[in-house]
Amino acid sequence: MKEKPRRFLLCWCALVLIFMTSGISSGQEKPFPSITYHLSMSRPVSHLFEVSVEVELPGDFKDPSVSFQMPKWSPGRYAVFDFAKNVQEVRALAGICPAKAQCKMAPRPVRRVDDQTWSVATLGSSSLTFAYKVFGNDLSGTFSQLDERHANYNGGSIYMYLVDHKPAPVKLVIDPPSGWKIINGRTQRPGQTEWQFPNWDIMIDTPTEIAPDWTLDDFEVDGKKYHVMVHSFGAEGGKRPALVKDIEKVVRAETAMWGPPDFDEYTFLIHFAADDESGDGMEHLTSTQIIEPGALSETSVYDDTLDTVAHEFFHVWNVKRLRPYELGPWDFTKPVSTRGLFVAEGFTNYYGHLMSRRAGLWDDARFLRRESRTINGIENDPGNHLMSAEESSLSAPFLDDAPHAQKTNLANTSISYYPKGELIAMVLDLLVRGRSNGKRSLDDVMREMYDEFYLKSPSNSYYLHGRGYQPEDLLRVASKVAGVDFEDFFNRCIRNTETLPYDEAFAYVGLHVTKTALKEAFNAGLVLQFDDSRVPVIEYVRNNSPAEDAGLQGGDEIVDLAGKPLKESSWRATLARYKTGQSIPITVKRNRRTIKANLVLKETERFALKIEERTDATAEPKALRAAWLSGK
Ligand SMILES: [Zn+2]
Ligand SMILES: [Zn+2]
């Protein structure tokens, strides 16, 4: 991979350009003697985190101002959320007041420069305190929450960095409410309230939980310490000890593949939100944030948690350390643009499921059912014919939980790099295994990538050891490891939208993918939203479908279908009574108008796909399958 020069602040508007050329960004920046972040939360019910940043300036500091910037997004979630929108009451003072002291400090003028940047006039001060409040009331892996129960934060949504000084070491001091305890992936002792980080990026990679009543369980694998923090807002049903044991199984399965992880301690930060809406998982270097919408006592929630654990822990290697070129350090003034998310997320999806099998949490049948589901989702998705895996990765800012005020056609035109990448990984794994006669696997490819790019490459930035890769590097390494050229596979199935070679791949392990037309006799092209409090609404209409031919649109309220009100439980059965080519009357409401139309049904274009045993499978492919699923 050819390295490119990096810039940490891109001048994307005239105002910033003028500001920067006024001496703030003049090439090599002299480091500031110290940067200390203070976090307090004196009024949890307000959801306002109180942040102050104390900056000591060099003795010969001549610049008229210092700038602070809120990131537009944060690593792991690639939509732009503009965290600056929740910042309030920004102010600056000359000097730094020692802890607990009462100081009279002179104010310093603060000017908002753009949507994410504040500039403080130094007026000759040798040190500054920059303070603000930031609202947070979302329990998630990206945003932050402060309320009467806890503070759970992700640093990107609350901490501003100093423009041009993001690589500098930073200290963090947290002042928790009385009786609340702090924990994060870099906690070394109980009661710790201060941390030193090598740079701002590592500080925001350290999500933190502060509450009076979380629990902590520990285990050790290969000399590394693992902590499981659980904060439950619902019943646990006595399941925590079993959960911790199962998490340990996942850790053992994944470290068995990769070898020892590059940390001494790792912390799972797990919330059971019991609010039926908050759900997330986010990877970090020495921790993960996992939020489940239900309660631990519920079986489906227990299973979901382990599914997320298997995925997030795999990220310890894939994406956090073995990373696409563009993923760290980051430019937080514009959305990230990388072709590698189908590897970073998709391959992790695949291995998360495979590791659930290898850890003994799933049996073979459950793993194959799960992958059949993914094949069904992708192969029935119209976007799969229009968007490649690389293009999907580049579209992450539009796809990754992105809010859309403008109506889009993404439901018809896009695919997610998660399931698409998952299938690419599975097929590539089987091709490597089959074409190398069982001698090599995608496990070997991933280890080789980790070795080359993380362990052996010299650092190419302040942020982290090693350097990032490009998708071409994966092609090169996979071809080398398997002893077979994968250029054609990459061209067809990763850079373009050709169907993956399921037949060849699954034949190597004595399986095949069966494809049957769905039993539903219709293809109306309607995707509906049902909500008990209102009539059903069309969420979106498939392109080139009977619904589109009939002039129906997303947002239309369905008054009746075939003369009857529509029910979630029966609308498919209603349609199934009609044959292809028959016309069904439908009435919708749009913009205060009542519109009558006719749906003329087409032949179904949806299929049921399933990974199944080949009846002619011999011992050899069965042995390859056993090696694949067991990792042995
Ligand atoms: Zn909590
Ligand atoms: Zn992930």
XYZ file of C-alpha atoms and ligand atoms in Angstrom:
634
model
C 0.000 0.000 0.000
C 1.231 3.403 -0.924
C 1.019 5.825 1.921
C -0.594 9.159 1.383
C 0.118 12.404 3.168
C -2.503 13.070 5.845
C -4.088 16.292 6.929
C -5.968 16.485 10.176
C -8.003 19.558 9.419
C -9.389 20.161 5.990
C -10.339 23.701 5.068
C -13.885 23.276 3.925
C -15.191 26.790 4.223
C -13.775 30.206 3.627
C -14.164 31.243 7.238
C -12.023 28.365 8.509
C -9.470 29.073 5.815
C -9.070 32.677 6.957
C -8.944 31.569 10.566
C -6.283 28.965 9.917
C -4.045 31.173 7.845
C -4.053 33.730 10.631
C -1.332 31.726 12.337
C -3.257 28.914 14.063
C -2.156 26.176 11.700
C 1.337 27.056 10.626
C 2.767 23.628 9.966
C 4.593 22.123 12.954
C 2.726 22.958 16.130
C 4.673 23.316 19.328
C 3.088 20.968 21.880
C 1.192 22.502 24.766
C 2.792 21.700 28.156
C -0.457 20.184 29.436
C -4.080 19.565 28.473
C -6.428 18.394 31.239
C -10.106 17.513 30.848
C -12.435 17.746 33.838
C -15.823 16.066 33.734
C -18.466 16.681 36.334
C -22.193 16.093 36.582
C -23.617 18.204 39.371
C -27.228 17.905 38.207
C -27.894 14.504 36.600
C -31.617 15.176 36.016
C -30.659 17.983 33.611
C -28.785 15.495 31.352
C -25.990 18.085 31.196
C -22.390 16.907 31.348
C -20.078 19.695 32.514
C -16.752 19.695 30.715
C -13.786 21.975 31.256
C -10.482 21.827 29.437
C -7.435 23.357 31.104
C -4.644 24.242 28.718
C -1.166 25.409 29.600
C 0.369 27.358 26.740
C 4.082 27.392 25.854
C 6.024 30.397 27.173
C 6.618 31.736 23.678
C 3.067 31.146 22.454
C 2.290 33.975 20.051
C -0.966 32.902 18.413
C -3.838 35.226 19.213
C -6.260 32.360 19.784
C -6.747 28.667 20.571
C -9.519 26.632 18.911
C -11.692 23.824 20.240
C -13.678 21.519 17.990
C -16.515 19.051 18.504
C -16.259 16.021 16.164
C -18.951 15.631 13.538
C -19.095 11.860 14.082
C -17.228 9.255 16.073
C -15.430 6.010 15.149
C -17.524 2.882 14.717
C -20.722 4.714 13.751
C -20.167 6.349 10.394
C -23.170 8.660 9.967
C -22.588 12.334 10.694
C -24.398 13.301 13.875
C -22.855 16.749 14.530
C -22.333 16.401 18.275
C -21.855 20.192 18.469
C -25.642 20.584 18.355
C -25.830 19.547 22.018
C -23.154 21.962 23.268
C -24.278 24.937 25.350
C -22.987 27.654 27.692
C -19.493 27.842 26.245
C -17.087 30.144 28.077
C -13.384 30.680 28.633
C -11.297 32.074 31.467
C -7.690 33.167 31.814
C -5.640 30.802 33.956
C -6.289 27.475 35.647
C -7.888 27.242 39.065
C -6.423 24.483 41.311
C -8.941 21.816 42.398
C -11.315 22.890 45.218
C -9.847 26.422 45.215
C -11.972 29.526 44.752
C -10.393 31.599 42.014
C -11.250 34.901 40.436
C -10.387 34.449 36.808
C -10.744 36.954 34.011
C -13.029 35.927 31.156
C -11.578 35.461 27.696
C -13.612 36.150 24.546
C -15.031 33.090 22.805
C -16.085 33.254 19.157
C -17.947 30.511 17.379
C -16.100 30.017 14.111
C -18.298 27.454 12.401
C -20.774 24.698 13.248
C -18.217 22.688 15.216
C -15.455 25.111 16.235
C -14.989 27.684 18.984
C -12.023 30.062 19.130
C -10.745 31.584 22.380
C -8.701 34.792 22.329
C -5.648 34.247 24.534
C -4.881 37.968 25.159
C -1.417 37.020 26.369
C -2.522 34.404 28.948
C -0.095 31.597 29.761
C -2.972 29.237 30.462
C -6.690 28.962 29.723
C -9.746 27.171 30.995
C -12.373 26.415 28.353
C -15.714 25.191 29.692
C -19.061 24.092 28.294
C -22.024 21.887 29.003
C -23.217 19.145 26.687
C -26.636 17.516 26.716
C -26.802 13.723 26.592
C -29.824 11.532 27.087
C -29.276 8.539 24.785
C -28.059 5.189 26.068
C -26.038 4.044 23.061
C -22.630 3.115 21.747
C -22.291 6.502 20.075
C -24.107 9.112 22.149
C -24.090 9.661 25.904
C -26.556 9.583 28.762
C -26.666 11.381 32.072
C -29.708 10.925 34.263
C -30.600 10.141 37.839
C -29.493 6.513 37.372
C -26.076 6.866 35.791
C -23.692 8.597 33.454
C -22.699 6.521 30.463
C -20.657 8.367 27.920
C -18.887 7.916 24.621
C -16.159 10.538 24.484
C -16.695 11.630 20.882
C -20.093 13.028 21.789
C -18.880 15.087 24.757
C -15.186 15.985 24.519
C -13.898 18.691 22.147
C -10.333 18.418 20.914
C -7.875 21.265 20.507
C -7.477 22.022 16.821
C -3.993 20.949 15.671
C -3.286 19.347 19.070
C -5.373 16.181 18.836
C -2.188 14.003 18.963
C -1.061 15.536 22.289
C -1.236 13.584 25.576
C -4.293 14.449 27.671
C -5.260 13.964 31.281
C -8.822 13.269 32.381
C -10.254 13.949 35.832
C -13.818 12.831 36.608
C -15.756 14.189 39.565
C -18.654 11.745 40.081
C -21.751 12.419 42.174
C -21.390 11.156 45.735
C -21.603 7.352 45.934
C -21.219 6.808 42.169
C -18.362 4.596 40.959
C -16.462 4.975 37.686
C -15.373 2.191 35.356
C -13.919 2.038 31.863
C -11.580 -0.112 29.796
C -8.540 1.628 31.261
C -9.482 1.452 34.938
C -6.577 0.022 36.915
C -7.819 0.294 40.503
C -11.108 0.751 42.360
C -11.973 4.353 43.093
C -9.827 5.662 40.226
C -10.890 9.153 39.099
C -7.915 10.245 36.973
C -6.486 8.884 33.737
C -3.603 9.819 31.473
C -4.116 9.116 27.763
C -1.446 9.232 25.028
C -3.781 11.329 22.856
C -7.355 12.586 22.536
C -8.321 9.728 20.174
C -7.494 7.147 22.843
C -9.439 9.149 25.440
C -12.589 9.021 23.299
C -11.928 5.334 22.629
C -12.519 4.791 26.336
C -16.285 4.831 26.983
C -17.047 5.231 30.665
C -19.807 4.228 33.066
C -20.495 6.096 36.305
C -23.243 4.862 38.634
C -23.838 3.673 42.190
C -25.035 0.153 41.366
C -23.273 -1.581 38.504
C -21.764 -5.013 39.146
C -18.411 -6.387 38.121
C -17.354 -9.963 37.371
C -13.907 -11.063 36.268
C -12.166 -13.953 34.575
C -8.749 -14.627 33.121
C -7.712 -16.203 29.829
C -4.038 -16.764 28.931
C -2.899 -14.327 31.594
C -5.143 -11.496 30.371
C -7.772 -10.073 32.717
C -11.366 -9.654 31.578
C -14.012 -7.628 33.403
C -17.758 -7.791 32.814
C -19.564 -4.683 34.032
C -23.327 -5.074 34.058
C -25.808 -2.303 34.733
C -29.306 -3.742 34.735
C -32.464 -1.660 34.552
C -34.583 -4.821 34.477
C -34.684 -8.218 36.152
C -31.593 -10.426 35.830
C -33.313 -13.668 36.816
C -30.072 -14.932 38.326
C -28.519 -15.274 34.873
C -25.423 -13.099 35.329
C -23.024 -15.900 36.390
C -24.028 -17.989 33.356
C -23.638 -14.989 31.082
C -20.105 -14.342 32.327
C -19.206 -18.023 31.780
C -20.546 -17.888 28.224
C -18.660 -14.653 27.519
C -15.505 -16.455 28.623
C -16.254 -19.216 26.082
C -16.431 -16.596 23.332
C -13.158 -15.036 24.462
C -11.492 -18.461 24.443
C -12.787 -19.283 20.934
C -11.653 -15.961 19.460
C -8.252 -15.855 21.134
C -7.754 -19.461 19.950
C -8.017 -18.178 16.390
C -6.055 -14.944 16.689
C -3.535 -15.650 19.428
C -3.060 -13.379 22.431
C -4.723 -9.961 22.133
C -2.582 -6.854 22.465
C -3.830 -5.694 25.880
C -3.468 -6.718 29.513
C -7.062 -6.042 30.522
C -10.373 -5.738 28.687
C -13.792 -4.632 29.930
C -17.255 -5.536 28.639
C -19.574 -2.640 29.553
C -23.068 -4.116 29.294
C -26.405 -2.394 29.872
C -29.782 -4.050 30.004
C -31.877 -0.990 29.270
C -35.313 -2.605 29.665
C -36.830 0.217 27.613
C -37.551 -1.790 24.425
C -35.684 0.706 22.276
C -32.017 1.234 23.218
C -29.808 -1.356 21.556
C -26.221 -1.061 20.378
C -22.751 -2.532 20.416
C -19.568 -0.564 19.918
C -15.984 -1.703 19.693
C -12.998 -0.101 21.403
C -9.333 -0.990 21.924
C -9.707 -2.301 25.474
C -13.475 -2.393 25.962
C -16.868 -2.616 24.327
C -20.180 -0.914 25.018
C -23.138 -3.263 24.653
C -26.687 -2.066 25.198
C -29.595 -4.485 25.098
C -33.164 -3.157 24.915
C -34.600 -5.848 27.202
C -33.807 -7.483 30.540
C -31.164 -10.144 31.187
C -33.827 -12.505 32.551
C -35.316 -12.840 29.042
C -33.914 -15.718 26.973
C -33.842 -13.806 23.691
C -31.985 -10.941 25.370
C -29.457 -13.350 26.877
C -28.823 -14.851 23.423
C -28.642 -11.442 21.747
C -26.080 -10.280 24.278
C -23.770 -13.180 23.447
C -24.301 -12.612 19.725
C -23.173 -8.997 20.235
C -20.284 -10.036 22.488
C -18.994 -12.437 19.804
C -19.141 -9.632 17.225
C -17.670 -6.836 19.351
C -14.853 -8.910 20.793
C -13.778 -9.931 17.286
C -13.316 -6.213 16.607
C -10.427 -6.231 19.122
C -8.429 -7.416 16.102
C -10.577 -6.694 13.046
C -11.057 -2.906 12.786
C -9.593 -1.698 16.077
C -6.060 -2.886 15.322
C -6.173 -4.439 11.846
C -7.893 -1.458 10.282
C -8.750 0.020 6.897
C -6.347 2.803 5.970
C -8.844 5.585 6.674
C -9.870 4.353 10.141
C -7.500 5.997 12.544
C -6.441 8.613 13.086
C -9.536 10.311 11.797
C -10.554 13.624 10.315
C -13.639 14.652 12.267
C -14.456 17.633 10.082
C -15.987 15.519 7.312
C -17.567 12.064 6.945
C -15.202 9.122 6.676
C -14.704 7.601 3.264
C -13.393 4.029 3.165
C -13.944 1.014 0.893
C -13.020 -1.348 3.703
C -16.127 -1.588 5.895
C -17.287 -4.793 4.229
C -14.169 -6.316 5.831
C -14.236 -4.347 9.075
C -17.922 -4.999 9.768
C -18.981 -7.723 7.339
C -16.138 -10.119 8.115
C -16.743 -9.420 11.806
C -20.415 -10.343 11.358
C -19.374 -13.639 9.786
C -16.846 -14.467 12.444
C -19.168 -13.386 15.246
C -21.566 -16.120 14.128
C -18.839 -18.665 13.397
C -17.303 -18.031 16.827
C -20.667 -18.621 18.516
C -20.486 -22.075 16.926
C -16.825 -22.632 17.789
C -17.451 -21.500 21.386
C -20.111 -24.192 21.651
C -22.962 -21.717 22.154
C -24.535 -22.719 18.820
C -24.652 -26.078 17.073
C -23.934 -26.555 13.347
C -27.598 -26.318 12.408
C -28.081 -23.002 14.184
C -25.028 -21.504 12.478
C -26.205 -22.652 9.037
C -29.729 -21.352 9.729
C -28.280 -17.970 10.668
C -26.215 -17.801 7.489
C -29.204 -18.945 5.395
C -31.088 -15.976 6.827
C -28.315 -13.623 5.708
C -28.284 -15.161 2.211
C -32.069 -14.689 2.027
C -31.812 -11.067 3.067
C -29.098 -10.185 0.550
C -30.352 -12.212 -2.412
C -33.900 -10.810 -2.098
C -32.660 -7.239 -1.692
C -33.055 -5.179 -4.891
C -30.086 -3.020 -3.842
C -27.837 -6.079 -4.146
C -27.985 -5.710 -7.931
C -27.139 -2.008 -7.823
C -24.547 -1.498 -5.082
C -21.237 -3.347 -4.633
C -19.649 -4.159 -1.269
C -17.037 -1.443 -1.782
C -19.655 1.111 -2.765
C -21.729 0.163 0.262
C -18.687 0.811 2.459
C -18.261 4.236 0.864
C -21.965 4.961 1.473
C -21.664 4.272 5.219
C -22.392 7.895 6.192
C -25.827 7.485 4.516
C -26.475 3.974 5.822
C -25.094 3.547 9.322
C -28.119 4.519 11.379
C -28.139 7.828 9.515
C -31.085 10.160 10.008
C -32.793 11.267 6.777
C -34.865 14.423 6.726
C -34.981 14.150 2.927
C -36.895 11.243 1.399
C -34.539 8.705 -0.186
C -34.710 5.666 -2.436
C -32.003 3.860 -0.456
C -34.376 0.989 0.377
C -34.306 0.092 -3.324
C -30.758 1.048 -4.182
C -28.496 0.154 -1.262
C -27.269 -2.872 0.604
C -25.616 -2.994 3.986
C -21.927 -3.845 4.143
C -22.667 -5.938 7.252
C -24.598 -8.860 5.680
C -22.956 -8.459 2.273
C -19.510 -8.509 3.841
C -20.588 -11.469 5.985
C -21.412 -13.504 2.876
C -18.232 -12.424 1.095
C -16.244 -13.615 4.125
C -18.050 -16.951 4.286
C -17.691 -17.665 0.568
C -14.056 -16.501 0.537
C -13.335 -18.703 3.570
C -14.797 -21.751 1.808
C -12.985 -20.953 -1.456
C -9.651 -20.648 0.375
C -10.334 -23.910 2.210
C -11.498 -25.740 -0.899
C -8.903 -24.443 -3.351
C -6.057 -25.115 -0.894
C -7.409 -28.639 -0.216
C -8.107 -27.760 3.384
C -4.602 -26.526 4.130
C -5.465 -22.848 4.558
C -8.485 -20.782 5.539
C -9.704 -17.220 5.965
C -8.441 -17.537 9.561
C -4.921 -17.736 8.097
C -5.618 -14.753 5.841
C -6.841 -12.648 8.774
C -3.856 -13.637 10.939
C -1.467 -12.801 8.107
C -3.149 -9.394 7.655
C -2.916 -8.709 11.412
C 0.721 -9.722 11.421
C 1.665 -7.587 8.438
C -0.361 -4.465 9.119
C -0.638 -4.264 12.899
C 2.210 -6.213 14.459
C 5.033 -5.767 11.944
C 4.392 -2.467 10.157
C 6.008 0.572 11.734
C 3.462 3.126 12.954
C 2.441 5.601 10.305
C 0.738 7.991 12.733
C 0.655 9.094 16.359
C -2.536 7.155 16.940
C -1.747 3.467 17.093
C 0.787 0.814 16.215
C 0.980 -0.330 12.590
C -0.788 1.089 9.573
C -4.065 0.661 7.749
C -4.750 -1.580 4.748
C -6.648 -1.151 1.483
C -8.976 -3.817 0.017
C -6.209 -4.574 -2.531
C -4.017 -5.698 0.366
C -6.657 -8.230 1.399
C -6.736 -9.501 -2.204
C -2.942 -9.842 -2.230
C -2.758 -11.597 1.140
C -5.716 -13.929 0.426
C -4.166 -14.931 -2.912
C -0.783 -15.511 -1.289
C -2.176 -17.542 1.619
C -4.413 -19.720 -0.574
C -1.918 -19.993 -3.415
C -4.748 -19.043 -5.797
C -5.381 -15.683 -7.471
C -8.584 -14.063 -6.166
C -8.478 -11.045 -8.526
C -11.447 -12.346 -10.520
C -13.504 -12.963 -7.344
C -12.739 -9.448 -6.063
C -13.607 -7.882 -9.413
C -16.892 -9.677 -9.778
C -18.215 -9.913 -6.234
C -16.627 -7.078 -4.241
C -15.992 -4.274 -6.719
C -19.082 -5.247 -8.722
C -22.438 -6.803 -7.975
C -22.196 -10.323 -9.369
C -23.761 -13.081 -7.322
C -21.323 -14.866 -5.031
C -20.190 -18.345 -6.236
C -22.235 -20.226 -3.635
C -22.209 -23.470 -5.633
C -18.433 -23.828 -5.729
C -17.927 -22.574 -2.169
C -20.473 -24.786 -0.411
C -19.626 -27.863 -2.509
C -16.193 -27.932 -0.835
C -17.911 -28.647 2.500
C -20.638 -30.965 1.205
C -23.399 -28.359 1.281
C -25.374 -26.396 -1.263
C -27.738 -23.431 -1.346
C -31.235 -24.386 -2.434
C -33.434 -21.750 -4.043
C -37.203 -21.993 -4.328
C -39.755 -19.383 -5.326
C -41.570 -18.146 -2.240
C -44.964 -19.682 -1.769
C -46.637 -16.265 -1.739
C -48.519 -16.084 -5.035
C -48.075 -12.370 -5.443
C -45.442 -9.747 -5.809
C -47.036 -6.435 -4.974
C -43.838 -4.541 -4.110
C -45.346 -3.089 -0.956
C -43.405 -2.689 2.261
C -45.813 -1.696 5.028
C -45.597 -0.209 8.490
C -48.153 -1.297 11.031
C -48.825 0.687 14.171
C -51.792 -0.084 16.441
C -52.629 3.591 16.867
C -53.182 4.391 13.171
C -54.053 2.880 9.804
C -51.236 1.012 8.025
C -48.796 3.162 6.077
C -46.693 2.281 3.031
C -43.091 2.478 4.195
C -41.743 2.243 0.704
C -42.592 0.862 -2.712
C -40.272 -1.454 -4.631
C -39.128 -0.064 -7.969
C -40.786 -1.644 -11.056
C -43.419 -3.341 -8.908
C -47.247 -3.520 -9.136
C -47.431 -0.987 -6.305
C -45.307 1.462 -8.292
C -47.331 0.729 -11.482
C -50.470 1.569 -9.483
C -48.989 4.948 -8.523
C -48.654 4.158 -4.832
C -46.013 5.972 -2.784
C -44.169 5.726 0.479
C -46.211 7.535 3.152
C -49.614 6.625 1.691
C -52.130 5.551 4.338
C -54.000 2.417 3.290
C -57.737 2.831 3.851
C -58.708 -0.533 2.399
C -57.457 -3.396 0.255
C -59.988 -5.475 -1.685
C -62.683 -3.486 0.093
C -61.532 -4.327 3.619
C -59.381 -2.542 6.195
C -55.862 -3.957 6.285
C -54.639 -6.033 9.208
C -51.054 -6.999 9.896
C -52.100 -10.585 10.520
C -54.102 -11.043 7.327
C -52.963 -8.752 4.516
C -50.690 -11.325 2.914
C -53.456 -13.921 3.016
C -55.799 -11.409 1.382
C -53.339 -10.875 -1.473
C -52.672 -14.606 -1.752
C -56.315 -15.189 -2.746
C -55.560 -13.430 -6.038
C -53.603 -14.858 -8.926
C -50.839 -13.306 -10.991
C -52.370 -10.855 -13.463
C -55.507 -10.232 -11.399
C -56.362 -6.738 -10.265
C -57.027 -5.794 -6.620
C -58.640 -2.485 -5.683
C -56.807 -0.438 -3.079
C -57.730 2.894 -1.487
C -55.121 5.167 0.054
C -55.066 8.612 1.618
C -52.373 11.069 0.557
C -52.226 14.775 1.405
C -55.915 14.904 2.477
C -56.935 13.227 -0.800
C -58.484 9.802 -1.165
C -56.968 7.890 -4.078
C -58.328 4.690 -5.602
C -55.971 2.432 -7.522
C -55.618 -1.143 -8.735
C -52.777 -3.486 -7.953
C -52.132 -5.867 -10.837
C -50.108 -8.711 -9.341
C -46.922 -9.994 -10.951
C -45.087 -13.271 -10.666
C -43.102 -13.421 -7.418
C -39.465 -12.414 -7.634
C -38.685 -13.422 -4.081
C -37.033 -16.694 -3.223
C -36.370 -18.817 -0.182
C -32.708 -19.779 0.016
C -31.345 -22.343 2.375
C -27.964 -23.930 3.071
C -28.564 -27.674 3.014
C -26.674 -30.944 3.153
C -25.742 -32.443 -0.228
C -26.954 -35.993 -0.366
C -23.837 -37.006 -2.314
C -21.385 -35.488 0.190
C -18.394 -37.776 0.739
C -16.107 -38.023 3.773
C -13.622 -35.488 2.408
C -15.947 -32.472 2.204
C -17.514 -33.500 5.488
C -14.075 -33.390 7.104
C -13.488 -29.919 5.596
C -16.833 -28.840 7.035
C -15.950 -30.100 10.489
C -12.619 -28.233 10.370
C -14.392 -25.065 9.216
C -17.043 -25.105 11.918
C -14.823 -26.242 14.776
C -11.752 -24.185 13.848
C -9.595 -27.242 14.436
Zn -25.187 2.561 33.491
Zn -19.171 -4.164 14.302
